[in-house]
mmCIF file of C-alpha atoms in Angstrom:
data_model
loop_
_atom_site.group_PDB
_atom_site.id
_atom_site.type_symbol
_atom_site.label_atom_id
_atom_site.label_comp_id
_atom_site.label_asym_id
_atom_site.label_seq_id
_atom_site.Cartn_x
_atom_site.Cartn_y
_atom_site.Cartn_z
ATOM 1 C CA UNK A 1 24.800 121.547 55.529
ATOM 2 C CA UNK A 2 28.225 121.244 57.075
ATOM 3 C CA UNK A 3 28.427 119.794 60.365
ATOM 4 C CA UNK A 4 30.594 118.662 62.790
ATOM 5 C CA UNK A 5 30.034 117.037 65.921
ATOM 6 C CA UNK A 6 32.927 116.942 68.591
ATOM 7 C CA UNK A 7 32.942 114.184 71.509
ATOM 8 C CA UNK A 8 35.341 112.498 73.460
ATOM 9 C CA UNK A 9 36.096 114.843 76.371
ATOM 10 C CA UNK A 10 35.713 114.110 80.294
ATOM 11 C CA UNK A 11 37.587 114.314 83.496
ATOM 12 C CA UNK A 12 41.194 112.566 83.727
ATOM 13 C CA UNK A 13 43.966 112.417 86.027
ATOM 14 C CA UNK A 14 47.011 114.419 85.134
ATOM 15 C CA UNK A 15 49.515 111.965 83.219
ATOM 16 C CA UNK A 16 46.443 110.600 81.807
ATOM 17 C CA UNK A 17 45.391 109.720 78.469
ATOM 18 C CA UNK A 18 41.776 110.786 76.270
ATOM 19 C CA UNK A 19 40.833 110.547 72.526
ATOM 20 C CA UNK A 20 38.552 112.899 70.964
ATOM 21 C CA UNK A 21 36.740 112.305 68.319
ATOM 22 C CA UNK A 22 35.684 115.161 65.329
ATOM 23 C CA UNK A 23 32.839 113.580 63.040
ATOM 24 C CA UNK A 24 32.461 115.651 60.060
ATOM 25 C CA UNK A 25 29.092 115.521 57.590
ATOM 26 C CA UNK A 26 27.980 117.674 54.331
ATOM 27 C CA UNK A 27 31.348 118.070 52.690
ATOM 28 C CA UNK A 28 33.660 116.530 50.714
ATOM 29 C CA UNK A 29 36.073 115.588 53.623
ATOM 30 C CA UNK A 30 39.224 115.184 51.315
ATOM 31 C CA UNK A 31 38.922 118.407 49.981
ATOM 32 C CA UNK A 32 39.173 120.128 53.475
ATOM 33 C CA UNK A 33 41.664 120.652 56.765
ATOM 34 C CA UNK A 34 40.461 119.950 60.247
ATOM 35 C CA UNK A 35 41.852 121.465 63.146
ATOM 36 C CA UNK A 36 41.317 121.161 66.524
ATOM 37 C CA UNK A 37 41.582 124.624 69.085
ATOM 38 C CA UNK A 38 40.829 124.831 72.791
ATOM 39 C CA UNK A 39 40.085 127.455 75.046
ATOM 40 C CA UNK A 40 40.426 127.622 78.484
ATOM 41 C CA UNK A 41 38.379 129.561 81.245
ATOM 42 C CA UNK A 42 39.155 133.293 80.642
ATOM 43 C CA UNK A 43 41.788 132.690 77.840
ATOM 44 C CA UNK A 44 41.684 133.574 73.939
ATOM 45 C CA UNK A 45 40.702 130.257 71.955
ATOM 46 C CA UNK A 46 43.752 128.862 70.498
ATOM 47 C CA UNK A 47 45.353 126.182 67.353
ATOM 48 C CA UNK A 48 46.380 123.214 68.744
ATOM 49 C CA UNK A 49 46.442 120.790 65.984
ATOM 50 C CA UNK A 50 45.448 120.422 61.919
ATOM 51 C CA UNK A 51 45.229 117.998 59.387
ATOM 52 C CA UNK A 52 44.874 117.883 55.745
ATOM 53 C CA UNK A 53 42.841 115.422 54.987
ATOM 54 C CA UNK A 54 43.942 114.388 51.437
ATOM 55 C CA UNK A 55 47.590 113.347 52.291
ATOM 56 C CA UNK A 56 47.224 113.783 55.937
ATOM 57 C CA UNK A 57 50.206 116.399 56.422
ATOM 58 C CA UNK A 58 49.826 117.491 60.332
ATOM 59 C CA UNK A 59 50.408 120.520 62.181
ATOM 60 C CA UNK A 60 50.301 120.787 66.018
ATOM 61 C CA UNK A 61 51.221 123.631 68.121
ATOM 62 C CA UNK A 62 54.520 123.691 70.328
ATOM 63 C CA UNK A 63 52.699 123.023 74.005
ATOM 64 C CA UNK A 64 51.256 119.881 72.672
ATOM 65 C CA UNK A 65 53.929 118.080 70.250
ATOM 66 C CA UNK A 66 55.173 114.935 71.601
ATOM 67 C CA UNK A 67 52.018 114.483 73.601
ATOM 68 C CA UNK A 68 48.643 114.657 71.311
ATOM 69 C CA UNK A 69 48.736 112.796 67.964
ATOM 70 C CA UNK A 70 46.081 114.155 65.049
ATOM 71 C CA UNK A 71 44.883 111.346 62.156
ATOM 72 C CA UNK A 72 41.301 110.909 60.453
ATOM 73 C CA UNK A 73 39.918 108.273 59.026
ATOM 74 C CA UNK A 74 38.270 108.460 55.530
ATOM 75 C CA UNK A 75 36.158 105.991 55.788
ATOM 76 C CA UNK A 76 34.039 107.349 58.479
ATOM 77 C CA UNK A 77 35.007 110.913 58.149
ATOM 78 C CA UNK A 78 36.500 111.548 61.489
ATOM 79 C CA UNK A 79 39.133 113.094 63.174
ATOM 80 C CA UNK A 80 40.478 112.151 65.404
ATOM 81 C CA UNK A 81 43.086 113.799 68.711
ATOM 82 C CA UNK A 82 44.803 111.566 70.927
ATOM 83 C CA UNK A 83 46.120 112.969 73.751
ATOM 84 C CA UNK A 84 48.383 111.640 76.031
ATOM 85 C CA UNK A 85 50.408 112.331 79.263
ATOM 86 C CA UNK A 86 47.398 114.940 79.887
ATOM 87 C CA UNK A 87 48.430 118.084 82.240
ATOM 88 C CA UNK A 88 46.348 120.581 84.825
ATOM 89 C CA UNK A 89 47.003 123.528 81.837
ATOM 90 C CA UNK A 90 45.393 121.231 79.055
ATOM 91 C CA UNK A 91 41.833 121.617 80.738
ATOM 92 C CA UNK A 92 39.773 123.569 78.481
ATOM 93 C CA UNK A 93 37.104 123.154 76.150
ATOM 94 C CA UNK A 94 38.053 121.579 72.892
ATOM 95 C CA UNK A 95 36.304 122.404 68.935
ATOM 96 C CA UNK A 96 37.728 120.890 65.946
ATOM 97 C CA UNK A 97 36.906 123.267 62.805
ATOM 98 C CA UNK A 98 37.131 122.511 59.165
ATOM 99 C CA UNK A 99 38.345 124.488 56.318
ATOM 100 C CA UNK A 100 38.665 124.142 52.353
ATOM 101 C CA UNK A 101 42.079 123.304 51.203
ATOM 102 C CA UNK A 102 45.624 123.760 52.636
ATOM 103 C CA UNK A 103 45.912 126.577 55.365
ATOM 104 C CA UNK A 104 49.511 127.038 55.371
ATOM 105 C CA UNK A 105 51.079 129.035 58.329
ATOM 106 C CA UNK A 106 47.239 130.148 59.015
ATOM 107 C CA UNK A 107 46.314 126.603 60.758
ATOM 108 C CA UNK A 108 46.258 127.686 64.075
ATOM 109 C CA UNK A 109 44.210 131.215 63.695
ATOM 110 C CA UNK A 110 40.185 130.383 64.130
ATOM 111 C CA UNK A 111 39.699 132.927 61.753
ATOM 112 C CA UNK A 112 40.913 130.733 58.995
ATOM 113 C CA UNK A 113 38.211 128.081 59.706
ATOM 114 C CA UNK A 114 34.297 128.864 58.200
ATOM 115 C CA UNK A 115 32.859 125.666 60.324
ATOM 116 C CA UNK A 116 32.901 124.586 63.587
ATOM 117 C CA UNK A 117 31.080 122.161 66.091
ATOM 118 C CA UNK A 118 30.211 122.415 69.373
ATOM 119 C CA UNK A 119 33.337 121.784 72.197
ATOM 120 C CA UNK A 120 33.528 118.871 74.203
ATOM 121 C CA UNK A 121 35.023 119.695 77.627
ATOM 122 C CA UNK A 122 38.707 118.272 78.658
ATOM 123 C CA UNK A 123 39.571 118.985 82.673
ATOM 124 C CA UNK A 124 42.564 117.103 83.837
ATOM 125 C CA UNK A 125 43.153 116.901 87.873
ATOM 126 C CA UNK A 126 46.201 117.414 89.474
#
């Protein structure tokens, strides 16, 4: 059974700095992407980030570049999001998804994703 298990999330300042954490179980990780979507209070859920896992080519979307940084580690099968010099419009609630093989331009649609784990919630304070 596929699973993955998002954490990480909390309450920062703006400016501020979190890491979440995507732990992924049931799968072959390296055959798969990972990408990470948010959605905010009364907004459509949306792509932030992806990886592919088996040569780690990245993907993020154009609010975020510059700021949050996407890697996994193999070894544990996690993904992970840093995200850095946090702002009021980042607060939402955050899901990482997983996907078989290279998504191409579809990275950032949630349609393209089969499996997802529960969101961990991000609110940064002005």
């Amino acid at each position: 059974e596929v699973q993955l298990q998002a954490s990480g999330g909390g309450l920062v300042q703006a400016g501020g700095s979190l890491r979440l954490s995507c732990v992924a179980s049931g799968f072959t990780f390296d055959d798969y992407s990972i990408g990470w979507f948010r959605q905010a209070p009364g907004k459509q859920r949306e792509g932030i980030s992806n990886i592919l896992i088996s040569d780690g080519t990245t993907k993020y979307e154009d609010s975020v570049k510059g700021r949050f940084t996407i890697s996994s580690d193999k070894s544990k099968g996690t993904v992970y999001l840093d995200m850095n010099n946090l702002k009021p419009e980042d607060t939402a609630v955050y899901f990482c998804a997983a996907e078989f093989g290279f998504l191409g331009p579809l990275w950032g649609s949630s349609s393209s994703y089969e499996h997802w784990g529960r969101g961990t919630l991000v609110t940064v304070s002005s």
